[in-house]
mmCIF file of C-alpha atoms in Angstrom:
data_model
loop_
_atom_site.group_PDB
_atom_site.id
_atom_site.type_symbol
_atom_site.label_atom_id
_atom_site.label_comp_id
_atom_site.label_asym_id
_atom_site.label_seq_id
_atom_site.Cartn_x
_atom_site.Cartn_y
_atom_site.Cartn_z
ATOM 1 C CA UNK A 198 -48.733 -18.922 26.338
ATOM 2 C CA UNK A 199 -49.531 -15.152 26.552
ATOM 3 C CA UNK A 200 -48.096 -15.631 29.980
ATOM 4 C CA UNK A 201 -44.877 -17.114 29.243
ATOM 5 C CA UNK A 202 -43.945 -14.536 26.840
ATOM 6 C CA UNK A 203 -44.600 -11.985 29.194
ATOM 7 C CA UNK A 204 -41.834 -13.400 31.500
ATOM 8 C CA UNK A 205 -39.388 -14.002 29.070
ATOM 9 C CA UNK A 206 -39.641 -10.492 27.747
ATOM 10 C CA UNK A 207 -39.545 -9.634 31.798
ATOM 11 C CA UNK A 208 -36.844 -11.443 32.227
ATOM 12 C CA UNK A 209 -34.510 -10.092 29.571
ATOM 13 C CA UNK A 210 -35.635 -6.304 30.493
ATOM 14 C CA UNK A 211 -34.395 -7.427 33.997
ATOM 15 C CA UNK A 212 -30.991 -9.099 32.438
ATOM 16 C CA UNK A 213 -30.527 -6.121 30.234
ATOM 17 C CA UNK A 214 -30.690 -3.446 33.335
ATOM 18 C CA UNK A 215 -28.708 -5.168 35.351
ATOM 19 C CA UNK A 216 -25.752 -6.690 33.041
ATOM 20 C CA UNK A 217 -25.428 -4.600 29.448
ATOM 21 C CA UNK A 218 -23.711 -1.219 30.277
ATOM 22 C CA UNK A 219 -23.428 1.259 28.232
ATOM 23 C CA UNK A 220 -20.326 1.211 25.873
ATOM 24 C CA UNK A 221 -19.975 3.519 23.568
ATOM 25 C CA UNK A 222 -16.253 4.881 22.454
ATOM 26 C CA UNK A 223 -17.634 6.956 20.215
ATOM 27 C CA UNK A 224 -17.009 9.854 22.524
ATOM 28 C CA UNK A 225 -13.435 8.203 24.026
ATOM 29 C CA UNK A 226 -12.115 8.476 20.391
ATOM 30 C CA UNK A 227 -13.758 12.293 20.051
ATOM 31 C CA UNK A 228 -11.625 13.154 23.012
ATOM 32 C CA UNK A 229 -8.685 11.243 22.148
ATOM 33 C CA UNK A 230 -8.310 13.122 18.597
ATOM 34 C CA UNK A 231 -9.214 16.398 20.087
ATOM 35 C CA UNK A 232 -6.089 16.087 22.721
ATOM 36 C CA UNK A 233 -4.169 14.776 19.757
ATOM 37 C CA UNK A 234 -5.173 17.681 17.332
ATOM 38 C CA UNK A 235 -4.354 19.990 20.566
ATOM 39 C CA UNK A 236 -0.436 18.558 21.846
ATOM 40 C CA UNK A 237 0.600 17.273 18.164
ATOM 41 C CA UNK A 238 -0.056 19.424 15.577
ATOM 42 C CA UNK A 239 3.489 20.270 15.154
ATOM 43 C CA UNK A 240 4.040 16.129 14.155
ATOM 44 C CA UNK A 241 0.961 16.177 11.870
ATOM 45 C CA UNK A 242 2.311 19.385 9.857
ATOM 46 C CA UNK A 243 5.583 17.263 9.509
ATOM 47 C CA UNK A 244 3.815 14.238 8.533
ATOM 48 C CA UNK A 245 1.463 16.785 5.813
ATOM 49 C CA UNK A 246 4.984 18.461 4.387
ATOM 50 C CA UNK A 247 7.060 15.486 3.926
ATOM 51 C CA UNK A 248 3.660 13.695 2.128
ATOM 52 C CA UNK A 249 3.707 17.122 -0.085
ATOM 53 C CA UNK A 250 7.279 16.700 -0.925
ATOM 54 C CA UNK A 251 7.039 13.303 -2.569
ATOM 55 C CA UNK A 252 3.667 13.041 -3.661
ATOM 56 C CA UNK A 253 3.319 16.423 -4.548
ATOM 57 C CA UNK A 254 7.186 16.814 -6.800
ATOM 58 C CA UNK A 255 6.215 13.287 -8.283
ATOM 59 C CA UNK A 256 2.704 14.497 -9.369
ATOM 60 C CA UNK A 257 4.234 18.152 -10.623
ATOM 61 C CA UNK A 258 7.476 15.677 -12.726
ATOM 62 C CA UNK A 259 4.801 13.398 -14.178
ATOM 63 C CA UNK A 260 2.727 16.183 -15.603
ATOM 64 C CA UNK A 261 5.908 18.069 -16.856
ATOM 65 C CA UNK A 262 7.384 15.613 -18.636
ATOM 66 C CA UNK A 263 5.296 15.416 -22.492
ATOM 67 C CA UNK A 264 3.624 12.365 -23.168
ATOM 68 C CA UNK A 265 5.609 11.016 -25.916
ATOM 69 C CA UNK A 266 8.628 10.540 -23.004
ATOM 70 C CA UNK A 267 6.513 8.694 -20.828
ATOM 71 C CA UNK A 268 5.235 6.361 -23.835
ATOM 72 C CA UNK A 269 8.847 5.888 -24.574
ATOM 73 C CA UNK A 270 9.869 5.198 -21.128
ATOM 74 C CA UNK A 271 6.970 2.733 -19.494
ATOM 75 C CA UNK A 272 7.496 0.878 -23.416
ATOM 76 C CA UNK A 273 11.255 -0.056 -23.012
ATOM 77 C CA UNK A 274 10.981 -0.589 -19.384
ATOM 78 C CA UNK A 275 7.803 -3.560 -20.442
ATOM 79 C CA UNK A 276 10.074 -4.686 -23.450
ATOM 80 C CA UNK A 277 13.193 -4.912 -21.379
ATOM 81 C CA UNK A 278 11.238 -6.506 -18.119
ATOM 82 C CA UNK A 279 8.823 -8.919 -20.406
ATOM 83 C CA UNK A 280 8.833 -8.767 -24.286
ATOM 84 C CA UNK A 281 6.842 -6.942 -27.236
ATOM 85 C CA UNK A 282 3.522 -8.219 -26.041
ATOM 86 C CA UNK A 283 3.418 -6.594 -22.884
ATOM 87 C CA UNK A 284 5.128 -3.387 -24.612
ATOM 88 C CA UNK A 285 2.330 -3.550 -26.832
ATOM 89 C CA UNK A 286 -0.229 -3.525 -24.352
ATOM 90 C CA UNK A 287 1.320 -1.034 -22.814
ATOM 91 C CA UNK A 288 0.833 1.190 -25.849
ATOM 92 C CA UNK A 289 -2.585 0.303 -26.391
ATOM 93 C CA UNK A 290 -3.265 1.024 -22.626
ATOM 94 C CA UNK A 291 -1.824 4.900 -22.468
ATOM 95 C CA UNK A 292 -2.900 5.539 -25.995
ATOM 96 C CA UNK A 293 -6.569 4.367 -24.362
ATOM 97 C CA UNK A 294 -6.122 6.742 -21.353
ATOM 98 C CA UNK A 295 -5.067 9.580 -23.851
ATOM 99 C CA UNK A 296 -7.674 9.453 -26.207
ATOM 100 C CA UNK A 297 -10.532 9.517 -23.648
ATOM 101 C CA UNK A 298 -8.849 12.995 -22.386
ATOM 102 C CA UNK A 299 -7.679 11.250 -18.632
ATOM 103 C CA UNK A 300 -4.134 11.682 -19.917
ATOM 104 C CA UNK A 301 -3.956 14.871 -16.698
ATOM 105 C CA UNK A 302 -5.866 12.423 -14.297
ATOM 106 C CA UNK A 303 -3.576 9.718 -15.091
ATOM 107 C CA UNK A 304 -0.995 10.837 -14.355
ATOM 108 C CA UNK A 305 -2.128 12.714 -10.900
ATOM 109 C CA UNK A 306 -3.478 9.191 -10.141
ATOM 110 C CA UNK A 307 -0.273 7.837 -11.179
ATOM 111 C CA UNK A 308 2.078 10.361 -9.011
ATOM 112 C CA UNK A 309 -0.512 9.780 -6.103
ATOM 113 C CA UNK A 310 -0.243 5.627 -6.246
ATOM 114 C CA UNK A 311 3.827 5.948 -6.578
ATOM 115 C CA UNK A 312 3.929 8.447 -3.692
ATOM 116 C CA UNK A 313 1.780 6.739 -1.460
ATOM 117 C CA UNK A 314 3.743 3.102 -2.021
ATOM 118 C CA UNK A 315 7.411 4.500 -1.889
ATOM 119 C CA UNK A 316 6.239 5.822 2.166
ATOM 120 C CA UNK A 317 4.070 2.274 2.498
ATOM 121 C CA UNK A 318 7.222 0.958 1.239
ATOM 122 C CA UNK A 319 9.849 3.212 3.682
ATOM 123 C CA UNK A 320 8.040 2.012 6.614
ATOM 124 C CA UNK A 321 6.692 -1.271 5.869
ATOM 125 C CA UNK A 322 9.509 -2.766 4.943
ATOM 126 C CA UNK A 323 11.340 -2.402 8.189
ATOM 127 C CA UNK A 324 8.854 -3.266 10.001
ATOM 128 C CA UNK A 325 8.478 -6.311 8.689
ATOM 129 C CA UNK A 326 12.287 -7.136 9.058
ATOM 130 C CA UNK A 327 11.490 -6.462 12.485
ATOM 131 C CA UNK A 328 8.978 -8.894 12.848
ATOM 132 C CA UNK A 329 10.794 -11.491 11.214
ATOM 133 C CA UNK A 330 13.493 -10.916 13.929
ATOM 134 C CA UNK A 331 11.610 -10.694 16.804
ATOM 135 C CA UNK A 332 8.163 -12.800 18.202
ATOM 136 C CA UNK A 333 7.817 -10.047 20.226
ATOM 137 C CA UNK A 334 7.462 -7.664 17.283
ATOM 138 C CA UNK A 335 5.512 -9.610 15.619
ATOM 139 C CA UNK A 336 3.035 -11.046 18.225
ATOM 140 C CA UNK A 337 2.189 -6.634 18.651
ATOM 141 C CA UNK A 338 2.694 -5.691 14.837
ATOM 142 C CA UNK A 339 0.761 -8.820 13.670
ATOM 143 C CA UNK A 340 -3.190 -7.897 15.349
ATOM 144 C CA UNK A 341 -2.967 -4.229 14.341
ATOM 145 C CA UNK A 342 -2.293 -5.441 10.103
ATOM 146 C CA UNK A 343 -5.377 -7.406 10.769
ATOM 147 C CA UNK A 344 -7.614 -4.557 12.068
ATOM 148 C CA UNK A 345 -5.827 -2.466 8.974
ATOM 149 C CA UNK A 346 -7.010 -5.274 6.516
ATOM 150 C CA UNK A 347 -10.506 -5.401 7.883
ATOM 151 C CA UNK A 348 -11.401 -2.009 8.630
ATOM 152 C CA UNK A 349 -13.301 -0.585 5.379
ATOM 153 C CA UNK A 350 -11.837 1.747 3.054
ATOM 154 C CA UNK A 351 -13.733 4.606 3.968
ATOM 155 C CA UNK A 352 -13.095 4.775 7.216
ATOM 156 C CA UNK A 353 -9.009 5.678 6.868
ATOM 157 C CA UNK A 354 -10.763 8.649 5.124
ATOM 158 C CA UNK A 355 -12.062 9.926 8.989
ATOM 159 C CA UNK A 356 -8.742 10.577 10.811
ATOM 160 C CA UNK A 357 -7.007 11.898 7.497
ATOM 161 C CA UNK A 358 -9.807 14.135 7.033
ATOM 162 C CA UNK A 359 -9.782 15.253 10.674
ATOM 163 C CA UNK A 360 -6.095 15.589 10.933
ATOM 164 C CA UNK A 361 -4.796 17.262 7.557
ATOM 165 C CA UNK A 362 -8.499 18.600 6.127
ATOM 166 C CA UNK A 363 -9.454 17.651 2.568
ATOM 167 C CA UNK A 364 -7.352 17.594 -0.623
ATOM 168 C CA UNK A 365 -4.504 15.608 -2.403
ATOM 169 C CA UNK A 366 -2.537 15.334 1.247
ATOM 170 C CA UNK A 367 -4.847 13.587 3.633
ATOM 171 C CA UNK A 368 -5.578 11.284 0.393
ATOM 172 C CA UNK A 369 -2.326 9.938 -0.193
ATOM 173 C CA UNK A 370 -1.910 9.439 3.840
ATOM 174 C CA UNK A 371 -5.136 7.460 3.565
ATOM 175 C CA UNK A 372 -3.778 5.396 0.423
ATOM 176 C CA UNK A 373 -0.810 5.158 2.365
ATOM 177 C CA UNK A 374 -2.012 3.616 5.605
ATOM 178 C CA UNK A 375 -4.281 1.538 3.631
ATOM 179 C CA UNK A 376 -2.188 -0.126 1.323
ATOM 180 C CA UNK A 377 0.966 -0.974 3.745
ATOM 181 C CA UNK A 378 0.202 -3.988 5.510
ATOM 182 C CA UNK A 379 0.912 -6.369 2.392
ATOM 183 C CA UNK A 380 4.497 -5.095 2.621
ATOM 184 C CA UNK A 381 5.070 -5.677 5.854
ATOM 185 C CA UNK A 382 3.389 -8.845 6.165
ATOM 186 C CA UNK A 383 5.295 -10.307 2.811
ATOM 187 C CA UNK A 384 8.503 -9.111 3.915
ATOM 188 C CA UNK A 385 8.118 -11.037 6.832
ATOM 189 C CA UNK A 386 6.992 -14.233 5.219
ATOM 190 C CA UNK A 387 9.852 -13.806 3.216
ATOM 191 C CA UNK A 388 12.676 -13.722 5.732
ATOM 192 C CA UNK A 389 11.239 -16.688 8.113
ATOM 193 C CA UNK A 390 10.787 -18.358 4.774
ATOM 194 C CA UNK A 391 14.596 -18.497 3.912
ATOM 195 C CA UNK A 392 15.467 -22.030 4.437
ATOM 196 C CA UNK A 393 17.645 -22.471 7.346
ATOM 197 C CA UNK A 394 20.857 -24.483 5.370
ATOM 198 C CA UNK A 395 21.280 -21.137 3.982
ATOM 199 C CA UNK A 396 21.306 -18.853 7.088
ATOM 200 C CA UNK A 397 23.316 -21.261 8.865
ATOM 201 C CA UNK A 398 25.939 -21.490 5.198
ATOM 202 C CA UNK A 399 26.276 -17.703 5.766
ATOM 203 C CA UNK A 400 26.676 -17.303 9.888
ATOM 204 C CA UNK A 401 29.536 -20.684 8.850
ATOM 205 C CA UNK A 402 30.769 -17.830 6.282
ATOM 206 C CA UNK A 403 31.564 -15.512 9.303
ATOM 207 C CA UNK A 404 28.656 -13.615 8.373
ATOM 208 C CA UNK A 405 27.563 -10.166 10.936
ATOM 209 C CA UNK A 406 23.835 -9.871 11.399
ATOM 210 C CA UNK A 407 23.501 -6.869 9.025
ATOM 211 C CA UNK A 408 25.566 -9.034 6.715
ATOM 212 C CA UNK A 409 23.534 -12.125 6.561
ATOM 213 C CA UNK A 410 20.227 -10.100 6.156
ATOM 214 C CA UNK A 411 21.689 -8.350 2.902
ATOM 215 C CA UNK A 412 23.596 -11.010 1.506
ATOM 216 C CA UNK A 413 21.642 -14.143 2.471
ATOM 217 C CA UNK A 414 17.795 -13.309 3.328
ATOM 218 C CA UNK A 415 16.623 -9.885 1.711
ATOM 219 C CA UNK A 416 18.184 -11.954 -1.795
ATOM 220 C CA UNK A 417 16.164 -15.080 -1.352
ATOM 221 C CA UNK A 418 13.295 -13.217 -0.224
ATOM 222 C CA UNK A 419 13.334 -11.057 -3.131
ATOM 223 C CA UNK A 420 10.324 -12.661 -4.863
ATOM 224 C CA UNK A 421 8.215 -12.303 -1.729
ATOM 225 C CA UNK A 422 9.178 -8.654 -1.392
ATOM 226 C CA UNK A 423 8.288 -8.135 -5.129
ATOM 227 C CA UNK A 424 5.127 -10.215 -4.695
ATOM 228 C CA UNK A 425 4.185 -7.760 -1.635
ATOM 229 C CA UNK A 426 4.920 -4.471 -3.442
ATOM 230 C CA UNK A 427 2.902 -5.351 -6.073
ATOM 231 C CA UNK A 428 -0.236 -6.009 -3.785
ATOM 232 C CA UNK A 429 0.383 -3.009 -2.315
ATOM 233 C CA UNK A 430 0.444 -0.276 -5.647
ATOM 234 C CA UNK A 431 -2.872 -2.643 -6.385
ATOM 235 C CA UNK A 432 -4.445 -1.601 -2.925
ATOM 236 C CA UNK A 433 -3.120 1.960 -3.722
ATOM 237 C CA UNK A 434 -5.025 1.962 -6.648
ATOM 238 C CA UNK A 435 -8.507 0.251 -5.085
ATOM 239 C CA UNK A 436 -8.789 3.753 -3.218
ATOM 240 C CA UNK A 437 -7.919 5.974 -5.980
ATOM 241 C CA UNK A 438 -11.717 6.509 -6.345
ATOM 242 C CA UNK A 439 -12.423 6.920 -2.630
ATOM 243 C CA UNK A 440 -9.912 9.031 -1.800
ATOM 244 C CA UNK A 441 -11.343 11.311 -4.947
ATOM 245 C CA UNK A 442 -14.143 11.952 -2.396
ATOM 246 C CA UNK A 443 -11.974 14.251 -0.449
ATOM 247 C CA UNK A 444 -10.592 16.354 -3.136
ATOM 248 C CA UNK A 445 -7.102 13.739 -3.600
ATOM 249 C CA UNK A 446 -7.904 14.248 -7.561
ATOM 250 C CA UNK A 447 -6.789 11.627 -10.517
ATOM 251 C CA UNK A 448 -9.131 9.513 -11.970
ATOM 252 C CA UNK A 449 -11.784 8.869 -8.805
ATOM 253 C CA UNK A 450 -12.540 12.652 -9.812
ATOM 254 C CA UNK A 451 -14.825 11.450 -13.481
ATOM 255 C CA UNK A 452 -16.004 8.509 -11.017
ATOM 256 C CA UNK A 453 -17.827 10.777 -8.456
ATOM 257 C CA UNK A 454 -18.942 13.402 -11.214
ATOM 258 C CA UNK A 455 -20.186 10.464 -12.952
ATOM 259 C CA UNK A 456 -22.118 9.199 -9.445
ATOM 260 C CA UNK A 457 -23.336 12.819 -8.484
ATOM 261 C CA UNK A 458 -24.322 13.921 -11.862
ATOM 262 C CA UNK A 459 -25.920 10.473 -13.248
ATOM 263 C CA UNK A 460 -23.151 10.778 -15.857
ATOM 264 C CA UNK A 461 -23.163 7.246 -16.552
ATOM 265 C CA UNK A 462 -20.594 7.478 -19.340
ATOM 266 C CA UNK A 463 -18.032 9.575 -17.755
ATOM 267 C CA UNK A 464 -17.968 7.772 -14.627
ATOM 268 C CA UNK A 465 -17.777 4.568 -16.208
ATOM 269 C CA UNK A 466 -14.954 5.699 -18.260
ATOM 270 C CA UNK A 467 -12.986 6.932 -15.036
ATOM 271 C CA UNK A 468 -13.442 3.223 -13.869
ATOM 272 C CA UNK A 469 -11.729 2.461 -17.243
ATOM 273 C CA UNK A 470 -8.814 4.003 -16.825
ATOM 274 C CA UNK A 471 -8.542 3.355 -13.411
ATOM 275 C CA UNK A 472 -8.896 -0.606 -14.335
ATOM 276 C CA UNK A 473 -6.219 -0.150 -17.729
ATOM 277 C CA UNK A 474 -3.925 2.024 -15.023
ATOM 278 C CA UNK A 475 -4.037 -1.326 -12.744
ATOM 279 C CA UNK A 476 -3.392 -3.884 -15.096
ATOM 280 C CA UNK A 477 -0.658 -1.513 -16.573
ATOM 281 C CA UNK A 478 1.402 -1.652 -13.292
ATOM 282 C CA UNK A 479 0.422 -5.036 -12.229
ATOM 283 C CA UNK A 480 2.128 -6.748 -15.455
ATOM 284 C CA UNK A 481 4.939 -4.448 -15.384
ATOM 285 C CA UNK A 482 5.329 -5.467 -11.350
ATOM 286 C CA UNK A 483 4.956 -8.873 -12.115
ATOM 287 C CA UNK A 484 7.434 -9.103 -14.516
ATOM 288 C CA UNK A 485 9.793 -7.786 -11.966
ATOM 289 C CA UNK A 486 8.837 -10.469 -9.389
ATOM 290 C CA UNK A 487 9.192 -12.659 -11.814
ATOM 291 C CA UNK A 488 12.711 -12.436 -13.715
ATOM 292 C CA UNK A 489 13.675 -11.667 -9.688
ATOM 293 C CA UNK A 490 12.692 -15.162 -8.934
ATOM 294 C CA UNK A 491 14.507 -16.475 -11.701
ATOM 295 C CA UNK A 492 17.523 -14.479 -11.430
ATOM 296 C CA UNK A 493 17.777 -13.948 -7.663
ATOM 297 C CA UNK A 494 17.042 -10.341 -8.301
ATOM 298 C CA UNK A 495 18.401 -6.972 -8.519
ATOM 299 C CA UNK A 496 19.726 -6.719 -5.168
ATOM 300 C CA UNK A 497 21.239 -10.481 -5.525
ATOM 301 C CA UNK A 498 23.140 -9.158 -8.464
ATOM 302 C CA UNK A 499 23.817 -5.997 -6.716
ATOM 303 C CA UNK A 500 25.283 -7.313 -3.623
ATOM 304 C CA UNK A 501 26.806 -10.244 -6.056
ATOM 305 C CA UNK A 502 29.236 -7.720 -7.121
ATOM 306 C CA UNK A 503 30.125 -6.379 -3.752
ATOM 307 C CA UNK A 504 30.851 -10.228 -2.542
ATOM 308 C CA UNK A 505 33.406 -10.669 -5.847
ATOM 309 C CA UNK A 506 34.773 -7.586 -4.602
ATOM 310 C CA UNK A 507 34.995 -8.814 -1.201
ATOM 311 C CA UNK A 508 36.799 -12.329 -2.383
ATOM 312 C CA UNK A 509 39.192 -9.882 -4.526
ATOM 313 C CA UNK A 510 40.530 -8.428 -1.536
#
């Protein structure tokens, strides 16, 4: 018996030097960023200043305007979008964030999330036109959103720390990255998901390409689009706290205090507000999506008007 083992652990040391090389990209990807860091800084600085304008000027407009205007602002928008009940949730939600003094961390976390999902948004969206209009596009673009999806959180945090150092930057390109794959991927569902009576109605209507993706699909995807914007301010959100580790601020800041101090009850009221910040903007999403599947949405209406005008002339 002793025996037998004693050639099958021969046998796989033989196996192993002859057939398992050594592969480790560890040191491929060292070199790769090192050449990048080298011939592209000049990109990355552009990438880091545009980031700064919008996250940075949304953060700085939040925090200058007084409380009482953005009460009175997020409450009609969730009365006119939904009704007194989610109006009054919405009260009870900021008055919750304001009382337990994250009113300053709100609203970094706030001008972070919206900063990060407007450039998600700007490129996503797109993209995932372009994949509805081409297999090629999509067969590339489609493997690459998987690896996005699957790749944990805290790795996005490598390359932005690498490229653009620590602070509120490299945190909302990190949020970025990791939060844009539900746009693309529901734009795209959305467009191959217009039903084909009504492409061909609008190519029978003499419609141009550029035509029959404004007036025809981007309408009837609408609640798709909606659907994938909000998924992607609640990804945003999931790496509030993570990105806190390297310096992006809001409320992941009482989070970590809480974790490095044992501050039990400050960090668990950071993952308060983060939680009443997330249900805030996914009801107040939602009730976009929603009235835009019912109505055919902002953009229907908006390009309804054009198409009158059209038929006028």
């Amino acid at each position: 018996m002793n025996g037998a083992q004693l050639d099958i652990s021969s046998f796989w040391h033989w196996l192993g030097q002859r057939f398992i090389v050594d592969f480790h990209i560890g040191a491929g990807f060292t070199a790769a960023v090192d050449y990048m860091t080298a011939h592209f800084a000049a990109f990355f600085d552009g990438v880091a200043a545009i980031i700064e304008f919008i996250a940075g000027n949304l953060i700085a407009f939040l925090n200058f305007l007084p409380a009482a205007v953005i009460f009175a602002v997020v409450i009609l928008i969730a009365l006119w979008r939904s009704g007194w009940k989610l109006a009054l949730a919405v009260f009870i939600g900021l008055y919750l964030l304001m009382s337990m003094g994250f009113w300053g961390y709100s609203m970094d976390t706030l001008g972070l999330v919206i900063g990060a999902t407007v450039v998600a948004l700007i490129v996503g969206l797109p993209l995932g036109v372009a994949m509805a209009k081409s297999e090629w596009t999509n067969t590339v673009v489609r493997p690459i959103l998987d690896f996005m999806q699957t790749l944990p959180p805290f790795v996005y945090l490598i390359p932005a720390v690498i490229f653009f150092g620590t602070g509120r930057i490299p945190g909302t390109i990190a949020t970025f990255i990791f939060c844009m794959p539900p746009a693309v991927r529901m734009m795209n569902l959305g467009i191959r998901h217009v039903p084909t009576e009504n492409v061909e109605a609008g190519r029978a209507f003499g419609c141009n390409p550029l035509q029959l993706l404004f007036r025809v699909e981007l309408p009837l995807a609408m609640p798709s689009i909606m659907a994938g914007i909000n998924q992607t301010i609640m990804l945003a959100l999931s790496m509030v706290v993570i990105a806190s580790l390297i310096g992006a601020g809001g409320l992941g800041n009482p989070v970590v205090t809480g974790l490095q101090q044992l501050r039990l009850g400050i960090g668990f009221e950071g993952g308060l507000g983060v939680v009443i910040l997330a249900i805030l903007l996914d009801r107040v999403t939602q009730s976009f999506a929603e009235r835009s599947s019912r109505a055919g949405g902002l953009a229907a209406r908006f390009l309804r008007v054009f198409s009158r005008r059209d038929a006028q002339v």
